[in-house]
Amino acid sequence: MIKLYGIREILGVCEEVKEVPKDLIELAKTKNFRFDNTEKYKKIKPLVAKNGIEVFRGFTDIKTIAQISKTNEEFQRDIDENHRNKIVSYVNKSSKSDIYFPEVTLLYSYDVSKNLDELECLDYTIKDLKQINSMETAATMRTFGFAVFKFDIEKDKKLYRLDGNHRIEALSLIAEEGENRMISFCILFVPKNEKYSQEHLYFYLLNSKALPVTSNKIFDLVTKADANVLKEFIESDQLLNTLKNTQEAWRDLNEEEKQILISVINEILNQKFDQSIVNIIKDAIYKYCEYKHDNNIKCSLLGAICYLKYKYDRLEIFNKQLKLFNKWIKKFNYNLDNFKNFADLYESFNSYIKTLERVKHIFVAMEYNEIYINQYKDSIEKSIHRIQGINKLHNFNLMEIMNEKKDDNIIEKIFENIEKADIIIVDCSTNNSNVLYEYGFAKGLKNKHIILVHNENWRKNTIDKLTQIQHKDDYINRIINNLKQGCFDIKVNKINKWTNQIDLEDILEKELKAYIADNNYNILDND
C-alpha cells in the first residue's frame, strides 16, 4: 500500500468564510473539544470554495509517481523520445540546486454514484494518524485540508497522467541510475460511469493548445459526451463549437485528416471568430473530399483548402485561387508538411501570386523614328494580347517610347524608366550612341530581361544615306563601317533580326514567353 500525504481542496469560486464547517464542529464534539469559533477558524482559512473540482496536492518521489500512474494511450500520443532525452540532458548538465520542474497532474476516476468522502482511498490525515493526541492540532490539520491518498498497486487501476508525462518518463530514467528526485503533484478526482465521463474534457483543457491529445478524443467531446452536462462548455469553446456545427462534413474523415482539421481551425480562430467560420469549414471539407475522390492527394491539402476558403470566401474567387494553388505546389514540388503552419504556406503562395499579377514594364531603347516607333508599339501590344490569351494573369505594360517633342528632363526620365522596367528592348539598327548608352546602363542593372533587335531595312537605309554624303571624313566612314560590322558587344550577344512586322511580333512573343518561363510565371499557361 502506497500512501501520499498532501492537501485536499476544492478549486472553484471562492468566498470569505462565514462559519466553521459542521463536520469539523461535530468531530471536535466527539473528542470533548470545542472548535466553533469562526474568527479563529478564519485566521487559518480565510477563504473557501464550495463548488468546483476537488484536487489533492502534495509532494513525493518520482519513483512513486511512476508506480501509480500511466499514459492514457486512448487519449495521448506516444512518448517523444527526443523530448524525453532533452529533459534527461537538462538534469544531467544542470547544477542540482538549480533544477526545477512544474508539478505533474494526474487523474483519478471514481464511481459517479459515490461521494468523495465515501472513497476508501482518500481521507483526512487526522483519521489516519492515530498518534495525534492534541485535538487543537487535529482541528488545525483538518482546517488546512491535510489528507492522505492510499493506493494499492496490486488492486487499484493506475492514475492517468494529464500533464507532465515526459517529465515523469525522463526523471524515472534518471531515478533508475540512483537519483530519485522529489516532485510535486496534483491529483484531480473525476466522476465516471459507463455512460458518462469527463476524463476527455480535462485532457482537452490541459493539452488542446499543444495538441498532444489525439484528434479522436477531441471529436468525442462533440459526438459522445453527455449533451446536457457539456452543452454549455462546448458552446463556449470556439474550437469545440465549430466542430459541433460542422460534424456532418467531417464525419467520414480519417484520424490524420481530423488532426489537420483541428490544426487549421485553431489557426483561423486565433485570427477571427464569427459564425461564417462554420460555413467556411464545411465548404472547404466538401471541396477537399471532391479532390480526394478524383486525385491522389496528401491529407495536408485539407488544411490548405480550409485556409484558402477562409481567405477567399467568395466561391468564384476561391475556386480560381485553389486552382492556382495546386499549380503552384506542382510547379515548385513543395512538400506541404515542411510549412510550420498554414498561414506561412498561404503567405508564400500569396507572395508568388502578387508577383505573378504585378505589372511588368517594357522599355524600348531606340533612335527616334516615327514609322518604326509605331511598328514597335503595334507589335508589342499584339504580342502582349497573345500572351494574355494564354494566361490573363500575365500583366505587361509598354512604357511610352521616346517622344521627340517632350524634352523636359528627358535623360533623367529615361534612366528612371530603365530602372523601373522588367524587360528592355534595344533596337540597335542604327548604332545610335544614346541607344547603346542606355543598353549599357540596363546591362549594369540586375534582373533585367534584355532583348536585342535590329531591322535590316533600317540599317541598310541608314548606311545608304551616310554613303551618299559628299566629302565624308574619317568619322563618317567609321560610323558606316561600324554599321556594316556591328558593335563588338552586340556581335557576341544574341541579336534578333527582323525585316517586317510579322517577324518582329514573333520575336517579341517568343521573348516574352522566355521571360515568363525564366521567372516561373507560367503555372497556368496552356490551361
PDB file of C-alpha atoms in Angstrom, residues 41-297:
ATOM      1  CA  TYR A  41     -11.052  29.411  12.057  1.00  0.00           C
ATOM      2  CA  LYS A  42     -10.798  32.331   9.566  1.00  0.00           C
ATOM      3  CA  LYS A  43      -7.249  33.116  10.721  1.00  0.00           C
ATOM      4  CA  ILE A  44      -6.255  29.680   9.487  1.00  0.00           C
ATOM      5  CA  LYS A  45      -8.532  29.507   6.428  1.00  0.00           C
ATOM      6  CA  PRO A  46      -9.977  32.902   5.350  1.00  0.00           C
ATOM      7  CA  LEU A  47     -11.431  31.728   2.006  1.00  0.00           C
ATOM      8  CA  VAL A  48     -13.417  28.679   0.950  1.00  0.00           C
ATOM      9  CA  ALA A  49     -14.760  27.303  -2.362  1.00  0.00           C
ATOM     10  CA  LYS A  50     -17.924  25.219  -2.137  1.00  0.00           C
ATOM     11  CA  ASN A  51     -18.447  24.256  -5.781  1.00  0.00           C
ATOM     12  CA  GLY A  52     -15.790  23.017  -8.177  1.00  0.00           C
ATOM     13  CA  ILE A  53     -13.477  20.124  -8.911  1.00  0.00           C
ATOM     14  CA  GLU A  54     -11.716  18.583  -5.905  1.00  0.00           C
ATOM     15  CA  VAL A  55      -7.961  18.082  -6.049  1.00  0.00           C
ATOM     16  CA  PHE A  56      -5.304  16.514  -3.861  1.00  0.00           C
ATOM     17  CA  ARG A  57      -1.943  18.277  -3.959  1.00  0.00           C
ATOM     18  CA  GLY A  58       1.355  17.275  -2.408  1.00  0.00           C
ATOM     19  CA  PHE A  59       4.937  16.043  -2.814  1.00  0.00           C
ATOM     20  CA  THR A  60       6.518  12.625  -3.275  1.00  0.00           C
ATOM     21  CA  ASP A  61       9.411  10.950  -5.088  1.00  0.00           C
ATOM     22  CA  ILE A  62       9.386  10.307  -8.850  1.00  0.00           C
ATOM     23  CA  LYS A  63       9.569   6.506  -8.425  1.00  0.00           C
ATOM     24  CA  THR A  64       6.299   6.556  -6.522  1.00  0.00           C
ATOM     25  CA  ILE A  65       4.615   8.763  -9.123  1.00  0.00           C
ATOM     26  CA  ALA A  66       5.821   6.434 -11.894  1.00  0.00           C
ATOM     27  CA  GLN A  67       4.484   3.396  -9.979  1.00  0.00           C
ATOM     28  CA  ILE A  68       0.953   4.686  -9.523  1.00  0.00           C
ATOM     29  CA  SER A  69       0.459   6.440 -12.900  1.00  0.00           C
ATOM     30  CA  LYS A  70       0.465   5.666 -16.605  1.00  0.00           C
ATOM     31  CA  THR A  71      -0.078   7.228 -20.019  1.00  0.00           C
ATOM     32  CA  ASN A  72      -3.638   7.148 -21.267  1.00  0.00           C
ATOM     33  CA  GLU A  73      -2.980   5.579 -24.677  1.00  0.00           C
ATOM     34  CA  GLU A  74      -6.568   6.196 -25.710  1.00  0.00           C
ATOM     35  CA  PHE A  75      -6.126   9.960 -25.418  1.00  0.00           C
ATOM     36  CA  GLN A  76      -2.442  10.778 -25.661  1.00  0.00           C
ATOM     37  CA  ARG A  77       0.209  10.334 -28.281  1.00  0.00           C
ATOM     38  CA  ASP A  78       3.287   8.159 -27.832  1.00  0.00           C
ATOM     39  CA  ILE A  79       6.269   9.446 -25.870  1.00  0.00           C
ATOM     40  CA  ASP A  80       8.552  11.658 -27.959  1.00  0.00           C
ATOM     41  CA  GLU A  81      11.948  10.155 -27.181  1.00  0.00           C
ATOM     42  CA  ASN A  82      13.785  13.245 -28.378  1.00  0.00           C
ATOM     43  CA  HIS A  83      11.811  15.473 -25.976  1.00  0.00           C
ATOM     44  CA  ARG A  84      12.315  12.992 -23.107  1.00  0.00           C
ATOM     45  CA  ASN A  85      16.066  12.827 -23.775  1.00  0.00           C
ATOM     46  CA  LYS A  86      16.314  16.629 -23.748  1.00  0.00           C
ATOM     47  CA  ILE A  87      14.864  16.638 -20.219  1.00  0.00           C
ATOM     48  CA  VAL A  88      17.368  13.959 -19.155  1.00  0.00           C
ATOM     49  CA  SER A  89      20.200  16.027 -20.643  1.00  0.00           C
ATOM     50  CA  TYR A  90      18.954  19.164 -18.851  1.00  0.00           C
ATOM     51  CA  VAL A  91      19.011  17.380 -15.478  1.00  0.00           C
ATOM     52  CA  ASN A  92      22.435  15.790 -16.051  1.00  0.00           C
ATOM     53  CA  LYS A  93      24.064  19.052 -17.159  1.00  0.00           C
ATOM     54  CA  SER A  94      22.468  21.421 -14.625  1.00  0.00           C
ATOM     55  CA  SER A  95      23.501  22.275 -11.087  1.00  0.00           C
ATOM     56  CA  LYS A  96      21.440  20.032  -8.787  1.00  0.00           C
ATOM     57  CA  SER A  97      20.347  23.015  -6.703  1.00  0.00           C
ATOM     58  CA  ASP A  98      19.006  24.941  -9.720  1.00  0.00           C
ATOM     59  CA  ILE A  99      16.734  22.293 -11.254  1.00  0.00           C
ATOM     60  CA  TYR A 100      13.016  22.986 -11.148  1.00  0.00           C
ATOM     61  CA  PHE A 101      10.057  21.181 -12.700  1.00  0.00           C
ATOM     62  CA  PRO A 102       6.390  22.230 -12.513  1.00  0.00           C
ATOM     63  CA  GLU A 103       4.044  19.827 -10.798  1.00  0.00           C
ATOM     64  CA  VAL A 104       2.659  16.850 -12.673  1.00  0.00           C
ATOM     65  CA  THR A 105      -1.104  16.486 -12.962  1.00  0.00           C
ATOM     66  CA  LEU A 106      -2.759  13.084 -12.540  1.00  0.00           C
ATOM     67  CA  LEU A 107      -6.370  11.996 -12.912  1.00  0.00           C
ATOM     68  CA  TYR A 108      -8.289   9.605 -10.655  1.00  0.00           C
ATOM     69  CA  SER A 109     -11.695   8.363 -11.858  1.00  0.00           C
ATOM     70  CA  TYR A 110     -14.276   7.263  -9.301  1.00  0.00           C
ATOM     71  CA  ASP A 111     -17.813   5.948  -9.392  1.00  0.00           C
ATOM     72  CA  VAL A 112     -20.177   8.861 -10.013  1.00  0.00           C
ATOM     73  CA  SER A 113     -22.695   7.379  -7.573  1.00  0.00           C
ATOM     74  CA  LYS A 114     -20.297   7.913  -4.658  1.00  0.00           C
ATOM     75  CA  ASN A 115     -19.366  10.980  -2.695  1.00  0.00           C
ATOM     76  CA  LEU A 116     -15.641  11.786  -2.399  1.00  0.00           C
ATOM     77  CA  ASP A 117     -15.817  11.385   1.375  1.00  0.00           C
ATOM     78  CA  GLU A 118     -17.017   7.812   0.831  1.00  0.00           C
ATOM     79  CA  LEU A 119     -13.891   6.803  -1.110  1.00  0.00           C
ATOM     80  CA  GLU A 120     -11.656   4.419   0.816  1.00  0.00           C
ATOM     81  CA  CYS A 121      -8.545   5.733  -0.951  1.00  0.00           C
ATOM     82  CA  LEU A 122      -8.943   9.344   0.223  1.00  0.00           C
ATOM     83  CA  ASP A 123      -9.341  10.555   3.782  1.00  0.00           C
ATOM     84  CA  TYR A 124      -8.275  13.302   6.134  1.00  0.00           C
ATOM     85  CA  THR A 125      -4.987  12.585   7.917  1.00  0.00           C
ATOM     86  CA  ILE A 126      -6.464  13.036  11.389  1.00  0.00           C
ATOM     87  CA  LYS A 127      -8.190   9.657  10.911  1.00  0.00           C
ATOM     88  CA  ASP A 128      -5.027   8.063   9.608  1.00  0.00           C
ATOM     89  CA  LEU A 129      -2.525   9.454  12.109  1.00  0.00           C
ATOM     90  CA  LYS A 130      -3.537   7.765  15.389  1.00  0.00           C
ATOM     91  CA  GLN A 131      -0.625   9.282  17.300  1.00  0.00           C
ATOM     92  CA  ILE A 132      -2.163  12.762  17.143  1.00  0.00           C
ATOM     93  CA  ASN A 133      -3.427  13.284  20.658  1.00  0.00           C
ATOM     94  CA  SER A 134      -3.827  17.073  20.553  1.00  0.00           C
ATOM     95  CA  MET A 135      -7.311  17.983  19.370  1.00  0.00           C
ATOM     96  CA  GLU A 136      -6.094  21.534  18.617  1.00  0.00           C
ATOM     97  CA  THR A 137      -3.511  20.103  16.197  1.00  0.00           C
ATOM     98  CA  ALA A 138      -6.055  17.742  14.666  1.00  0.00           C
ATOM     99  CA  ALA A 139      -8.551  20.560  14.110  1.00  0.00           C
ATOM    100  CA  THR A 140      -5.882  22.763  12.541  1.00  0.00           C
ATOM    101  CA  MET A 141      -4.792  19.950  10.177  1.00  0.00           C
ATOM    102  CA  ARG A 142      -8.415  19.366   9.212  1.00  0.00           C
ATOM    103  CA  THR A 143      -8.877  23.080   8.578  1.00  0.00           C
ATOM    104  CA  PHE A 144      -5.902  23.149   6.220  1.00  0.00           C
ATOM    105  CA  GLY A 145      -7.280  20.045   4.479  1.00  0.00           C
ATOM    106  CA  PHE A 146      -4.354  17.719   5.277  1.00  0.00           C
ATOM    107  CA  ALA A 147      -5.273  14.376   3.757  1.00  0.00           C
ATOM    108  CA  VAL A 148      -3.886  11.002   2.751  1.00  0.00           C
ATOM    109  CA  PHE A 149      -4.303   9.186  -0.564  1.00  0.00           C
ATOM    110  CA  LYS A 150      -3.929   5.414  -0.336  1.00  0.00           C
ATOM    111  CA  PHE A 151      -3.028   3.397  -3.424  1.00  0.00           C
ATOM    112  CA  ASP A 152      -2.917  -0.382  -3.674  1.00  0.00           C
ATOM    113  CA  ILE A 153      -0.528  -1.251  -6.534  1.00  0.00           C
ATOM    114  CA  GLU A 154      -1.974  -4.732  -6.958  1.00  0.00           C
ATOM    115  CA  LYS A 155      -5.689  -3.823  -6.864  1.00  0.00           C
ATOM    116  CA  ASP A 156      -6.145  -0.230  -7.972  1.00  0.00           C
ATOM    117  CA  LYS A 157      -6.136   0.992 -11.564  1.00  0.00           C
ATOM    118  CA  LYS A 158      -3.252   3.351 -12.201  1.00  0.00           C
ATOM    119  CA  LEU A 159      -3.900   7.077 -12.354  1.00  0.00           C
ATOM    120  CA  TYR A 160      -3.779   8.711 -15.759  1.00  0.00           C
ATOM    121  CA  ARG A 161      -1.160  11.346 -16.482  1.00  0.00           C
ATOM    122  CA  LEU A 162      -2.856  14.540 -17.581  1.00  0.00           C
ATOM    123  CA  ASP A 163       0.220  16.757 -17.705  1.00  0.00           C
ATOM    124  CA  GLY A 164       3.912  16.001 -17.201  1.00  0.00           C
ATOM    125  CA  ASN A 165       4.115  12.655 -18.992  1.00  0.00           C
ATOM    126  CA  HIS A 166       7.547  13.356 -20.494  1.00  0.00           C
ATOM    127  CA  ARG A 167       8.854  14.705 -17.171  1.00  0.00           C
ATOM    128  CA  ILE A 168       7.817  11.507 -15.389  1.00  0.00           C
ATOM    129  CA  GLU A 169       9.405   9.289 -18.066  1.00  0.00           C
ATOM    130  CA  ALA A 170      12.656  11.295 -18.088  1.00  0.00           C
ATOM    131  CA  LEU A 171      13.022  11.539 -14.308  1.00  0.00           C
ATOM    132  CA  SER A 172      12.188   7.828 -13.972  1.00  0.00           C
ATOM    133  CA  LEU A 173      15.140   7.016 -16.238  1.00  0.00           C
ATOM    134  CA  ILE A 174      17.371   9.185 -14.059  1.00  0.00           C
ATOM    135  CA  ALA A 175      15.961   7.518 -10.903  1.00  0.00           C
ATOM    136  CA  GLU A 176      16.998   4.125 -12.258  1.00  0.00           C
ATOM    137  CA  GLU A 177      20.590   5.408 -12.123  1.00  0.00           C
ATOM    138  CA  GLY A 178      20.154   6.264  -8.443  1.00  0.00           C
ATOM    139  CA  GLU A 179      18.887   9.876  -8.447  1.00  0.00           C
ATOM    140  CA  ASN A 180      15.299   9.686  -7.196  1.00  0.00           C
ATOM    141  CA  ARG A 181      14.020  13.289  -7.228  1.00  0.00           C
ATOM    142  CA  MET A 182      11.227  14.836  -5.179  1.00  0.00           C
ATOM    143  CA  ILE A 183       8.391  16.151  -7.326  1.00  0.00           C
ATOM    144  CA  SER A 184       5.140  18.000  -6.705  1.00  0.00           C
ATOM    145  CA  PHE A 185       1.864  16.524  -7.905  1.00  0.00           C
ATOM    146  CA  CYS A 186      -1.803  17.358  -8.213  1.00  0.00           C
ATOM    147  CA  ILE A 187      -4.482  14.659  -8.485  1.00  0.00           C
ATOM    148  CA  LEU A 188      -7.876  15.556  -9.991  1.00  0.00           C
ATOM    149  CA  PHE A 189     -10.855  13.480  -8.885  1.00  0.00           C
ATOM    150  CA  VAL A 190     -13.235  12.952 -11.791  1.00  0.00           C
ATOM    151  CA  PRO A 191     -16.598  11.123 -11.593  1.00  0.00           C
ATOM    152  CA  LYS A 192     -17.261   8.396 -14.140  1.00  0.00           C
ATOM    153  CA  ASN A 193     -19.737   5.675 -15.095  1.00  0.00           C
ATOM    154  CA  GLU A 194     -20.405   3.615 -18.236  1.00  0.00           C
ATOM    155  CA  LYS A 195     -22.317   6.402 -19.990  1.00  0.00           C
ATOM    156  CA  TYR A 196     -20.712   9.483 -18.565  1.00  0.00           C
ATOM    157  CA  SER A 197     -17.152  10.670 -18.083  1.00  0.00           C
ATOM    158  CA  GLN A 198     -15.339  13.972 -18.120  1.00  0.00           C
ATOM    159  CA  GLU A 199     -11.866  12.453 -18.485  1.00  0.00           C
ATOM    160  CA  HIS A 200     -11.609  13.558 -22.109  1.00  0.00           C
ATOM    161  CA  LEU A 201     -12.746  17.055 -21.118  1.00  0.00           C
ATOM    162  CA  TYR A 202      -9.755  17.526 -18.791  1.00  0.00           C
ATOM    163  CA  PHE A 203      -7.328  16.069 -21.316  1.00  0.00           C
ATOM    164  CA  TYR A 204      -8.658  18.615 -23.792  1.00  0.00           C
ATOM    165  CA  LEU A 205      -8.490  21.552 -21.359  1.00  0.00           C
ATOM    166  CA  LEU A 206      -4.881  20.862 -20.361  1.00  0.00           C
ATOM    167  CA  ASN A 207      -3.492  19.815 -23.725  1.00  0.00           C
ATOM    168  CA  SER A 208      -5.526  21.167 -26.636  1.00  0.00           C
ATOM    169  CA  LYS A 209      -3.240  24.124 -27.388  1.00  0.00           C
ATOM    170  CA  ALA A 210      -0.171  21.924 -27.765  1.00  0.00           C
ATOM    171  CA  LEU A 211      -2.279  19.141 -29.320  1.00  0.00           C
ATOM    172  CA  PRO A 212      -0.794  16.059 -27.634  1.00  0.00           C
ATOM    173  CA  VAL A 213      -4.354  14.759 -27.337  1.00  0.00           C
ATOM    174  CA  THR A 214      -5.421  12.569 -30.246  1.00  0.00           C
ATOM    175  CA  SER A 215      -7.992  14.138 -32.525  1.00  0.00           C
ATOM    176  CA  ASN A 216     -10.450  11.271 -32.000  1.00  0.00           C
ATOM    177  CA  LYS A 217     -10.871  12.224 -28.364  1.00  0.00           C
ATOM    178  CA  ILE A 218     -11.450  15.868 -29.164  1.00  0.00           C
ATOM    179  CA  PHE A 219     -14.097  14.833 -31.672  1.00  0.00           C
ATOM    180  CA  ASP A 220     -15.545  12.517 -28.994  1.00  0.00           C
ATOM    181  CA  LEU A 221     -16.211  15.578 -26.864  1.00  0.00           C
ATOM    182  CA  VAL A 222     -18.524  16.759 -29.613  1.00  0.00           C
ATOM    183  CA  THR A 223     -20.163  13.480 -30.600  1.00  0.00           C
ATOM    184  CA  LYS A 224     -20.189  11.257 -27.494  1.00  0.00           C
ATOM    185  CA  ALA A 225     -20.109  13.480 -24.433  1.00  0.00           C
ATOM    186  CA  ASP A 226     -23.241  13.952 -22.355  1.00  0.00           C
ATOM    187  CA  ALA A 227     -25.079  16.740 -24.182  1.00  0.00           C
ATOM    188  CA  ASN A 228     -26.755  18.128 -21.085  1.00  0.00           C
ATOM    189  CA  VAL A 229     -23.604  18.261 -18.980  1.00  0.00           C
ATOM    190  CA  LEU A 230     -21.187  19.581 -21.642  1.00  0.00           C
ATOM    191  CA  LYS A 231     -23.540  21.632 -23.816  1.00  0.00           C
ATOM    192  CA  GLU A 232     -22.621  24.929 -22.159  1.00  0.00           C
ATOM    193  CA  PHE A 233     -18.914  24.148 -22.198  1.00  0.00           C
ATOM    194  CA  ILE A 234     -18.846  23.127 -25.874  1.00  0.00           C
ATOM    195  CA  GLU A 235     -20.786  26.208 -26.933  1.00  0.00           C
ATOM    196  CA  SER A 236     -18.385  28.476 -25.049  1.00  0.00           C
ATOM    197  CA  ASP A 237     -15.264  26.870 -26.575  1.00  0.00           C
ATOM    198  CA  GLN A 238     -14.687  28.187 -30.111  1.00  0.00           C
ATOM    199  CA  LEU A 239     -12.944  25.067 -31.435  1.00  0.00           C
ATOM    200  CA  LEU A 240     -15.444  22.592 -29.998  1.00  0.00           C
ATOM    201  CA  ASN A 241     -18.381  24.738 -31.054  1.00  0.00           C
ATOM    202  CA  THR A 242     -17.036  24.923 -34.616  1.00  0.00           C
ATOM    203  CA  LEU A 243     -16.541  21.153 -34.687  1.00  0.00           C
ATOM    204  CA  LYS A 244     -20.024  20.601 -33.300  1.00  0.00           C
ATOM    205  CA  ASN A 245     -21.593  22.688 -36.061  1.00  0.00           C
ATOM    206  CA  THR A 246     -19.554  21.102 -38.863  1.00  0.00           C
ATOM    207  CA  GLN A 247     -19.735  17.433 -37.851  1.00  0.00           C
ATOM    208  CA  GLU A 248     -21.861  16.428 -40.827  1.00  0.00           C
ATOM    209  CA  ALA A 249     -18.928  17.452 -43.050  1.00  0.00           C
ATOM    210  CA  TRP A 250     -16.033  15.828 -41.124  1.00  0.00           C
ATOM    211  CA  ARG A 251     -17.812  12.655 -40.004  1.00  0.00           C
ATOM    212  CA  ASP A 252     -16.043  10.427 -42.576  1.00  0.00           C
ATOM    213  CA  LEU A 253     -12.549  11.945 -42.316  1.00  0.00           C
ATOM    214  CA  ASN A 254      -9.743   9.689 -41.060  1.00  0.00           C
ATOM    215  CA  GLU A 255      -7.626  10.296 -37.956  1.00  0.00           C
ATOM    216  CA  GLU A 256      -4.841  12.155 -39.782  1.00  0.00           C
ATOM    217  CA  GLU A 257      -7.317  14.375 -41.628  1.00  0.00           C
ATOM    218  CA  LYS A 258      -9.121  15.200 -38.372  1.00  0.00           C
ATOM    219  CA  GLN A 259      -5.842  16.183 -36.728  1.00  0.00           C
ATOM    220  CA  ILE A 260      -5.103  18.539 -39.635  1.00  0.00           C
ATOM    221  CA  LEU A 261      -8.632  19.941 -39.417  1.00  0.00           C
ATOM    222  CA  ILE A 262      -8.151  20.766 -35.731  1.00  0.00           C
ATOM    223  CA  SER A 263      -4.848  22.500 -36.503  1.00  0.00           C
ATOM    224  CA  VAL A 264      -6.216  24.705 -39.260  1.00  0.00           C
ATOM    225  CA  ILE A 265      -9.411  25.610 -37.353  1.00  0.00           C
ATOM    226  CA  ASN A 266      -7.273  26.658 -34.383  1.00  0.00           C
ATOM    227  CA  GLU A 267      -5.133  28.811 -36.681  1.00  0.00           C
ATOM    228  CA  ILE A 268      -8.172  30.503 -38.158  1.00  0.00           C
ATOM    229  CA  LEU A 269      -9.826  31.014 -34.759  1.00  0.00           C
ATOM    230  CA  ASN A 270      -6.660  32.690 -33.480  1.00  0.00           C
ATOM    231  CA  GLN A 271      -7.226  35.358 -36.139  1.00  0.00           C
ATOM    232  CA  LYS A 272     -11.001  35.808 -36.056  1.00  0.00           C
ATOM    233  CA  PHE A 273     -14.234  34.183 -34.988  1.00  0.00           C
ATOM    234  CA  ASP A 274     -17.717  34.616 -36.321  1.00  0.00           C
ATOM    235  CA  GLN A 275     -20.491  32.307 -37.414  1.00  0.00           C
ATOM    236  CA  SER A 276     -19.282  32.350 -41.044  1.00  0.00           C
ATOM    237  CA  ILE A 277     -16.372  30.137 -39.952  1.00  0.00           C
ATOM    238  CA  VAL A 278     -18.771  27.192 -39.770  1.00  0.00           C
ATOM    239  CA  ASN A 279     -19.830  27.517 -43.419  1.00  0.00           C
ATOM    240  CA  ILE A 280     -16.240  28.164 -44.495  1.00  0.00           C
ATOM    241  CA  ILE A 281     -15.054  24.924 -42.879  1.00  0.00           C
ATOM    242  CA  LYS A 282     -17.980  22.921 -44.252  1.00  0.00           C
ATOM    243  CA  ASP A 283     -17.434  24.136 -47.821  1.00  0.00           C
ATOM    244  CA  ALA A 284     -13.695  23.509 -47.569  1.00  0.00           C
ATOM    245  CA  ILE A 285     -14.135  19.928 -46.338  1.00  0.00           C
ATOM    246  CA  TYR A 286     -16.591  19.143 -49.138  1.00  0.00           C
ATOM    247  CA  LYS A 287     -14.173  20.604 -51.710  1.00  0.00           C
ATOM    248  CA  TYR A 288     -11.324  18.547 -50.237  1.00  0.00           C
ATOM    249  CA  CYS A 289     -13.428  15.377 -50.449  1.00  0.00           C
ATOM    250  CA  GLU A 290     -14.113  16.133 -54.129  1.00  0.00           C
ATOM    251  CA  TYR A 291     -10.381  16.473 -54.767  1.00  0.00           C
ATOM    252  CA  LYS A 292      -9.613  13.333 -52.786  1.00  0.00           C
ATOM    253  CA  HIS A 293     -12.108  11.351 -54.840  1.00  0.00           C
ATOM    254  CA  ASP A 294     -10.584  12.450 -58.162  1.00  0.00           C
ATOM    255  CA  ASN A 295      -6.896  12.746 -57.285  1.00  0.00           C
ATOM    256  CA  ASN A 296      -4.149  11.099 -55.270  1.00  0.00           C
ATOM    257  CA  ILE A 297      -3.538  13.885 -52.751  1.00  0.00           C
TER     258      ILE A 297
END
